[in-house]
């Protein structure tokens, strides 16, 4: 066995030059030989981020970073209601609701007695139904003596600018200033409407 200048041992009877680097045997002379650079060793694929170092990890090199994630989608939002056209307008609720339409407030009712004492109720054009259920325009929640639906009605006539009190479709009675309302009765400022204990 002999040794090539690169330090490889080989049998000269089988190989005329080093089979690994193709250099002639080392003769002990200090001469330099030109030879092609050896090909780089095959590289293994980069390791998976977060995996323990193994055959694919490179010593002394940082692990490759994963590509950045796309930003999360914005949160889903429902339709945003349109702002009122002027400060005195509100969206009507209850039986007379009109989709997306805002109407001016034409008057108020204020609860003077009963469980909802101190609460105010907005009135809009035309019929305003009074009852306990949320579908009414004037919702009196706390008074169990008020019918759920249409116990009474307050109407605003936009042509004549007049309010009227009417009995509702329910069995309960409506009083205006202590008198029973059997037919449309005009309401004036400071009049008192009684429905149930309210």
Short mmCIF file of C-alpha atoms in Angstrom, two decimals:
data_model
loop_
_atom_site.label_atom_id
_atom_site.label_comp_id
_atom_site.label_asym_id
_atom_site.label_seq_id
_atom_site.Cartn_x
_atom_site.Cartn_y
_atom_site.Cartn_z
CA UNK A 1 0.00 0.00 0.00
CA UNK A 2 1.16 3.47 -0.76
CA UNK A 3 -0.12 6.90 0.15
CA UNK A 4 -1.09 9.77 -2.18
CA UNK A 5 -0.23 13.43 -1.37
CA UNK A 6 -3.76 13.86 0.04
CA UNK A 7 -3.19 11.05 2.51
CA UNK A 8 -5.28 8.31 0.86
CA UNK A 9 -3.88 4.75 0.91
CA UNK A 10 -4.28 2.54 -2.15
CA UNK A 11 -2.79 -0.56 -3.83
CA UNK A 12 -0.53 0.48 -6.79
CA UNK A 13 -0.89 -3.01 -8.26
CA UNK A 14 -4.58 -2.39 -8.80
CA UNK A 15 -4.56 1.37 -9.44
CA UNK A 16 -1.86 3.43 -11.24
CA UNK A 17 -3.00 6.55 -9.31
CA UNK A 18 -5.10 7.30 -6.23
CA UNK A 19 -8.68 6.23 -7.01
CA UNK A 20 -10.07 8.96 -4.72
CA UNK A 21 -8.21 12.03 -5.96
CA UNK A 22 -6.41 10.75 -9.10
CA UNK A 23 -2.98 11.87 -7.84
CA UNK A 24 0.22 9.83 -8.31
CA UNK A 25 1.82 8.35 -5.22
CA UNK A 26 3.62 10.62 -2.78
CA UNK A 27 7.28 10.60 -3.73
CA UNK A 28 8.32 12.74 -0.84
CA UNK A 29 9.18 15.68 -3.14
CA UNK A 30 7.85 19.11 -2.18
CA UNK A 31 6.33 19.81 -5.56
CA UNK A 32 2.84 21.13 -5.99
CA UNK A 33 0.49 19.37 -8.35
CA UNK A 34 -2.51 21.07 -9.96
CA UNK A 35 -5.68 19.08 -9.66
CA UNK A 36 -9.38 19.82 -10.01
CA UNK A 37 -11.23 20.71 -6.86
CA UNK A 38 -13.27 17.81 -5.51
CA UNK A 39 -17.05 18.15 -5.86
CA UNK A 40 -18.86 19.35 -2.73
CA UNK A 41 -20.47 16.67 -0.61
CA UNK A 42 -24.16 16.17 -1.27
CA UNK A 43 -26.34 18.33 0.95
CA UNK A 44 -29.28 16.92 2.78
CA UNK A 45 -32.56 18.87 2.72
CA UNK A 46 -32.95 21.61 5.36
CA UNK A 47 -34.54 20.51 8.61
CA UNK A 48 -38.17 21.16 9.41
CA UNK A 49 -38.49 24.25 11.63
CA UNK A 50 -38.92 23.32 15.27
CA UNK A 51 -37.58 19.77 14.78
CA UNK A 52 -34.58 18.58 16.82
CA UNK A 53 -31.20 18.84 15.07
CA UNK A 54 -30.45 15.78 13.03
CA UNK A 55 -28.83 14.84 9.73
CA UNK A 56 -30.52 17.79 8.00
CA UNK A 57 -29.34 20.41 10.52
CA UNK A 58 -26.23 22.45 9.79
CA UNK A 59 -23.84 22.99 12.68
CA UNK A 60 -23.44 26.65 13.56
CA UNK A 61 -26.10 27.85 11.14
CA UNK A 62 -29.52 29.22 12.15
CA UNK A 63 -32.55 27.17 11.27
CA UNK A 64 -34.43 28.41 8.21
CA UNK A 65 -37.43 30.54 9.17
CA UNK A 66 -40.89 29.60 7.88
CA UNK A 67 -42.55 32.05 5.51
CA UNK A 68 -44.69 34.71 7.24
CA UNK A 69 -48.35 33.86 7.67
CA UNK A 70 -50.89 35.98 5.82
CA UNK A 71 -52.69 38.53 8.00
CA UNK A 72 -55.98 37.28 9.49
CA UNK A 73 -59.12 38.42 7.72
CA UNK A 74 -60.95 41.35 9.30
CA UNK A 75 -63.75 40.33 11.68
CA UNK A 76 -67.13 39.89 10.06
CA UNK A 77 -69.38 42.82 10.69
CA UNK A 78 -73.07 43.11 10.20
CA UNK A 79 -74.66 45.94 8.29
CA UNK A 80 -74.07 49.32 9.84
CA UNK A 81 -77.29 51.30 10.27
CA UNK A 82 -77.43 54.59 8.45
CA UNK A 83 -77.16 57.64 10.69
CA UNK A 84 -80.33 59.66 11.21
CA UNK A 85 -80.76 62.50 8.70
CA UNK A 86 -81.11 65.06 11.50
CA UNK A 87 -80.84 65.05 15.31
CA UNK A 88 -84.59 64.63 15.89
CA UNK A 89 -84.92 61.46 13.77
CA UNK A 90 -84.87 57.85 14.97
CA UNK A 91 -85.35 54.43 13.45
CA UNK A 92 -88.90 53.32 14.12
CA UNK A 93 -89.37 50.00 15.91
CA UNK A 94 -92.33 47.73 16.53
CA UNK A 95 -95.38 47.13 14.37
CA UNK A 96 -94.91 50.27 12.26
CA UNK A 97 -91.23 49.69 11.48
CA UNK A 98 -90.11 50.42 7.95
CA UNK A 99 -86.83 48.82 6.83
CA UNK A 100 -83.91 51.26 6.82
CA UNK A 101 -86.15 54.34 7.07
CA UNK A 102 -85.66 56.96 9.76
CA UNK A 103 -88.52 59.15 10.89
CA UNK A 104 -88.58 62.32 12.93
CA UNK A 105 -89.80 62.13 16.50
CA UNK A 106 -93.13 63.99 16.67
CA UNK A 107 -93.73 63.71 20.42
CA UNK A 108 -93.11 61.81 23.65
CA UNK A 109 -95.03 59.98 26.30
CA UNK A 110 -93.54 59.99 29.81
CA UNK A 111 -94.52 57.35 32.38
CA UNK A 112 -95.76 59.12 35.53
CA UNK A 113 -96.96 56.08 37.54
CA UNK A 114 -96.34 52.33 37.48
CA UNK A 115 -93.31 50.03 37.19
CA UNK A 116 -91.77 52.02 34.30
CA UNK A 117 -92.08 55.37 36.11
CA UNK A 118 -89.74 58.01 34.66
CA UNK A 119 -89.23 56.24 31.33
CA UNK A 120 -90.01 58.18 28.14
CA UNK A 121 -91.32 56.82 24.84
CA UNK A 122 -90.80 58.36 21.42
CA UNK A 123 -93.78 58.84 19.12
CA UNK A 124 -93.55 58.86 15.32
CA UNK A 125 -95.93 59.72 12.47
CA UNK A 126 -99.22 57.85 12.17
CA UNK A 127 -100.03 54.88 14.48
CA UNK A 128 -97.97 54.10 17.59
CA UNK A 129 -99.12 50.83 19.21
CA UNK A 130 -98.83 50.44 23.01
CA UNK A 131 -98.25 47.08 24.75
CA UNK A 132 -95.76 44.87 26.62
CA UNK A 133 -94.34 42.92 23.65
CA UNK A 134 -91.21 44.24 21.89
CA UNK A 135 -93.10 44.47 18.58
CA UNK A 136 -95.10 47.46 19.89
CA UNK A 137 -93.96 51.03 19.25
CA UNK A 138 -94.41 51.99 22.93
CA UNK A 139 -93.22 49.03 25.02
CA UNK A 140 -94.34 49.03 28.67
CA UNK A 141 -92.39 46.02 29.92
CA UNK A 142 -92.89 46.15 33.68
CA UNK A 143 -96.71 46.40 33.91
CA UNK A 144 -98.28 42.92 33.72
CA UNK A 145 -101.77 44.50 33.57
CA UNK A 146 -100.97 45.91 30.11
CA UNK A 147 -101.83 43.57 27.22
CA UNK A 148 -98.92 42.15 25.27
CA UNK A 149 -100.04 43.51 21.90
CA UNK A 150 -101.97 46.63 20.91
CA UNK A 151 -103.53 47.52 24.25
CA UNK A 152 -103.92 51.08 22.96
CA UNK A 153 -102.89 53.36 20.10
CA UNK A 154 -101.61 56.92 19.92
CA UNK A 155 -101.96 58.39 16.43
CA UNK A 156 -100.22 61.49 15.07
CA UNK A 157 -101.96 63.08 12.09
CA UNK A 158 -99.15 64.78 10.13
CA UNK A 159 -101.56 66.86 8.03
CA UNK A 160 -103.36 68.49 10.94
CA UNK A 161 -100.48 68.12 13.45
CA UNK A 162 -102.84 66.54 16.01
CA UNK A 163 -102.49 63.53 18.38
CA UNK A 164 -105.34 61.06 18.97
CA UNK A 165 -105.87 58.28 21.53
CA UNK A 166 -107.66 55.12 20.37
CA UNK A 167 -108.60 51.86 22.08
CA UNK A 168 -106.48 48.91 20.96
CA UNK A 169 -107.38 45.42 19.76
CA UNK A 170 -106.84 43.84 23.21
CA UNK A 171 -109.45 43.48 25.97
CA UNK A 172 -107.80 46.11 28.21
CA UNK A 173 -109.20 49.63 28.48
CA UNK A 174 -107.59 52.99 27.73
CA UNK A 175 -108.42 56.13 29.76
CA UNK A 176 -107.71 59.76 28.86
CA UNK A 177 -107.84 62.16 31.82
CA UNK A 178 -109.92 59.60 33.77
CA UNK A 179 -112.47 59.06 30.96
CA UNK A 180 -112.69 55.82 28.97
CA UNK A 181 -111.62 56.04 25.32
CA UNK A 182 -114.21 54.31 23.06
CA UNK A 183 -113.54 56.33 19.91
CA UNK A 184 -110.67 58.52 18.62
CA UNK A 185 -110.16 61.25 21.20
CA UNK A 186 -107.82 64.19 20.66
CA UNK A 187 -104.82 64.45 23.00
CA UNK A 188 -103.37 67.81 24.06
CA UNK A 189 -100.26 68.73 26.02
CA UNK A 190 -100.27 67.56 29.68
CA UNK A 191 -103.16 65.12 29.09
CA UNK A 192 -102.83 61.82 31.00
CA UNK A 193 -103.35 58.42 29.32
CA UNK A 194 -103.96 55.44 31.65
CA UNK A 195 -103.27 51.86 30.50
CA UNK A 196 -103.34 49.10 33.12
CA UNK A 197 -101.49 50.46 36.19
CA UNK A 198 -99.42 52.82 34.06
#
